[in-house]
mmCIF file of C-alpha atoms in Angstrom:
data_model
loop_
_atom_site.group_PDB
_atom_site.id
_atom_site.type_symbol
_atom_site.label_atom_id
_atom_site.label_comp_id
_atom_site.label_asym_id
_atom_site.label_seq_id
_atom_site.Cartn_x
_atom_site.Cartn_y
_atom_site.Cartn_z
ATOM 1 C CA PRO L 2 11.605 11.493 -5.026
ATOM 2 C CA SER L 3 13.252 12.647 -8.177
ATOM 3 C CA GLY L 4 11.886 11.691 -11.568
ATOM 4 C CA GLU L 5 8.381 11.281 -12.862
ATOM 5 C CA ILE L 6 5.750 9.586 -10.718
ATOM 6 C CA VAL L 7 2.802 8.156 -12.633
ATOM 7 C CA GLU L 8 -0.650 7.425 -11.219
ATOM 8 C CA GLY L 9 -0.774 3.784 -10.132
ATOM 9 C CA ASP L 10 2.943 3.672 -9.247
ATOM 10 C CA SER L 11 4.308 2.799 -5.821
ATOM 11 C CA VAL L 12 6.621 5.180 -3.960
ATOM 12 C CA THR L 13 8.874 4.461 -0.990
ATOM 13 C CA LEU L 14 10.219 7.320 1.131
ATOM 14 C CA ILE L 15 13.152 6.694 3.478
ATOM 15 C CA CYS L 16 14.027 9.008 6.361
ATOM 16 C CA SER L 17 17.574 9.379 7.630
ATOM 17 C CA SER L 18 19.073 11.315 10.513
ATOM 18 C CA ASP L 19 22.604 12.257 11.544
ATOM 19 C CA SER L 20 21.619 12.964 15.143
ATOM 20 C CA ASN L 21 23.748 11.895 18.087
ATOM 21 C CA PRO L 22 22.441 9.862 19.821
ATOM 22 C CA PRO L 23 20.781 8.236 16.798
ATOM 23 C CA ALA L 24 17.067 8.845 16.278
ATOM 24 C CA LEU L 25 15.009 5.765 17.126
ATOM 25 C CA ASN L 26 11.547 6.993 16.181
ATOM 26 C CA PHE L 27 10.418 8.648 12.964
ATOM 27 C CA SER L 28 7.075 10.302 12.208
ATOM 28 C CA TRP L 29 5.794 11.122 8.720
ATOM 29 C CA PHE L 30 3.643 14.132 7.889
ATOM 30 C CA LYS L 31 1.842 15.192 4.734
ATOM 31 C CA GLY L 32 1.744 18.919 5.271
ATOM 32 C CA GLU L 33 0.769 19.205 8.943
ATOM 33 C CA THR L 34 -1.117 15.876 9.054
ATOM 34 C CA PHE L 35 0.460 12.787 10.635
ATOM 35 C CA VAL L 36 0.365 9.932 8.113
ATOM 36 C CA GLY L 37 2.639 7.246 9.558
ATOM 37 C CA SER L 38 5.648 6.238 11.590
ATOM 38 C CA GLY L 39 8.871 4.364 10.997
ATOM 39 C CA ARG L 40 11.973 5.032 8.926
ATOM 40 C CA ILE L 41 10.227 3.907 5.723
ATOM 41 C CA TYR L 42 6.902 5.218 4.404
ATOM 42 C CA SER L 43 5.380 3.528 1.359
ATOM 43 C CA ILE L 44 2.500 4.598 -0.851
ATOM 44 C CA SER L 45 1.084 2.057 -3.282
ATOM 45 C CA ASN L 46 -1.279 2.727 -6.181
ATOM 46 C CA ILE L 47 -0.459 6.428 -6.002
ATOM 47 C CA SER L 48 -3.067 8.966 -7.136
ATOM 48 C CA SER L 49 -3.514 12.730 -7.161
ATOM 49 C CA ASN L 50 -4.915 12.432 -3.613
ATOM 50 C CA HIS L 51 -1.367 11.649 -2.487
ATOM 51 C CA SER L 52 0.145 14.840 -3.913
ATOM 52 C CA GLY L 53 1.754 17.203 -1.424
ATOM 53 C CA GLU L 54 4.858 17.719 0.676
ATOM 54 C CA TYR L 55 5.928 14.817 2.883
ATOM 55 C CA LYS L 56 8.286 15.330 5.834
ATOM 56 C CA CYS L 57 9.765 13.041 8.453
#
Protein backbone atom coordinates (compact mmCIF):
# COMPACT_ATOMS: atom_id res chain seq x y z
CA PRO A 1 0.00 0.00 0.00
CA SER A 2 1.06 3.55 -0.49
CA GLY A 3 1.34 5.94 2.42
CA GLU A 4 2.50 5.47 5.97
CA ILE A 5 1.50 2.37 7.90
CA VAL A 6 1.64 2.72 11.68
CA GLU A 7 1.96 -0.13 14.19
CA GLY A 8 -1.52 -1.13 15.33
CA ASP A 9 -3.15 -0.21 12.00
CA SER A 10 -5.11 -2.62 9.82
CA VAL A 11 -4.14 -3.22 6.19
CA THR A 12 -6.19 -4.81 3.43
CA LEU A 13 -4.48 -6.09 0.27
CA ILE A 14 -6.58 -6.82 -2.83
CA CYS A 15 -5.35 -8.98 -5.69
CA SER A 16 -6.55 -8.48 -9.25
CA SER A 17 -5.88 -10.36 -12.46
CA ASP A 18 -6.51 -9.65 -16.14
CA SER A 19 -6.20 -13.30 -17.14
CA ASN A 20 -8.52 -14.93 -19.65
CA PRO A 21 -10.23 -17.07 -18.48
CA PRO A 22 -10.53 -15.14 -15.20
CA ALA A 23 -8.52 -16.39 -12.23
CA LEU A 24 -10.73 -18.08 -9.65
CA ASN A 25 -8.17 -18.84 -6.96
CA PHE A 26 -5.63 -16.51 -5.38
CA SER A 27 -2.76 -17.38 -3.04
CA TRP A 28 -0.87 -14.88 -0.89
CA PHE A 29 2.81 -15.14 -0.04
CA LYS A 30 5.05 -13.17 2.30
CA GLY A 31 8.37 -13.71 0.62
CA GLU A 32 8.28 -17.42 -0.25
CA THR A 33 5.91 -18.37 2.61
CA PHE A 34 2.22 -19.04 1.94
CA VAL A 35 0.14 -16.83 4.25
CA GLY A 36 -3.41 -17.06 2.92
CA SER A 37 -5.82 -17.47 0.05
CA GLY A 38 -8.59 -15.45 -1.54
CA ARG A 39 -8.71 -12.19 -3.46
CA ILE A 40 -8.48 -10.15 -0.25
CA TYR A 41 -5.82 -10.51 2.46
CA SER A 42 -6.22 -8.50 5.66
CA ILE A 43 -3.77 -7.87 8.47
CA SER A 44 -5.10 -6.35 11.68
CA ASN A 45 -3.06 -4.87 14.53
CA ILE A 46 -0.03 -4.67 12.26
CA SER A 47 3.46 -4.87 13.80
CA SER A 48 7.05 -5.07 12.62
CA ASN A 49 6.61 -8.86 12.39
CA HIS A 50 4.38 -8.22 9.38
CA SER A 51 7.01 -6.27 7.43
CA GLY A 52 8.10 -7.75 4.11
CA GLU A 53 7.03 -8.19 0.51
CA TYR A 54 3.57 -9.65 -0.08
CA LYS A 55 2.61 -11.18 -3.43
CA CYS A 56 -0.52 -12.82 -4.78
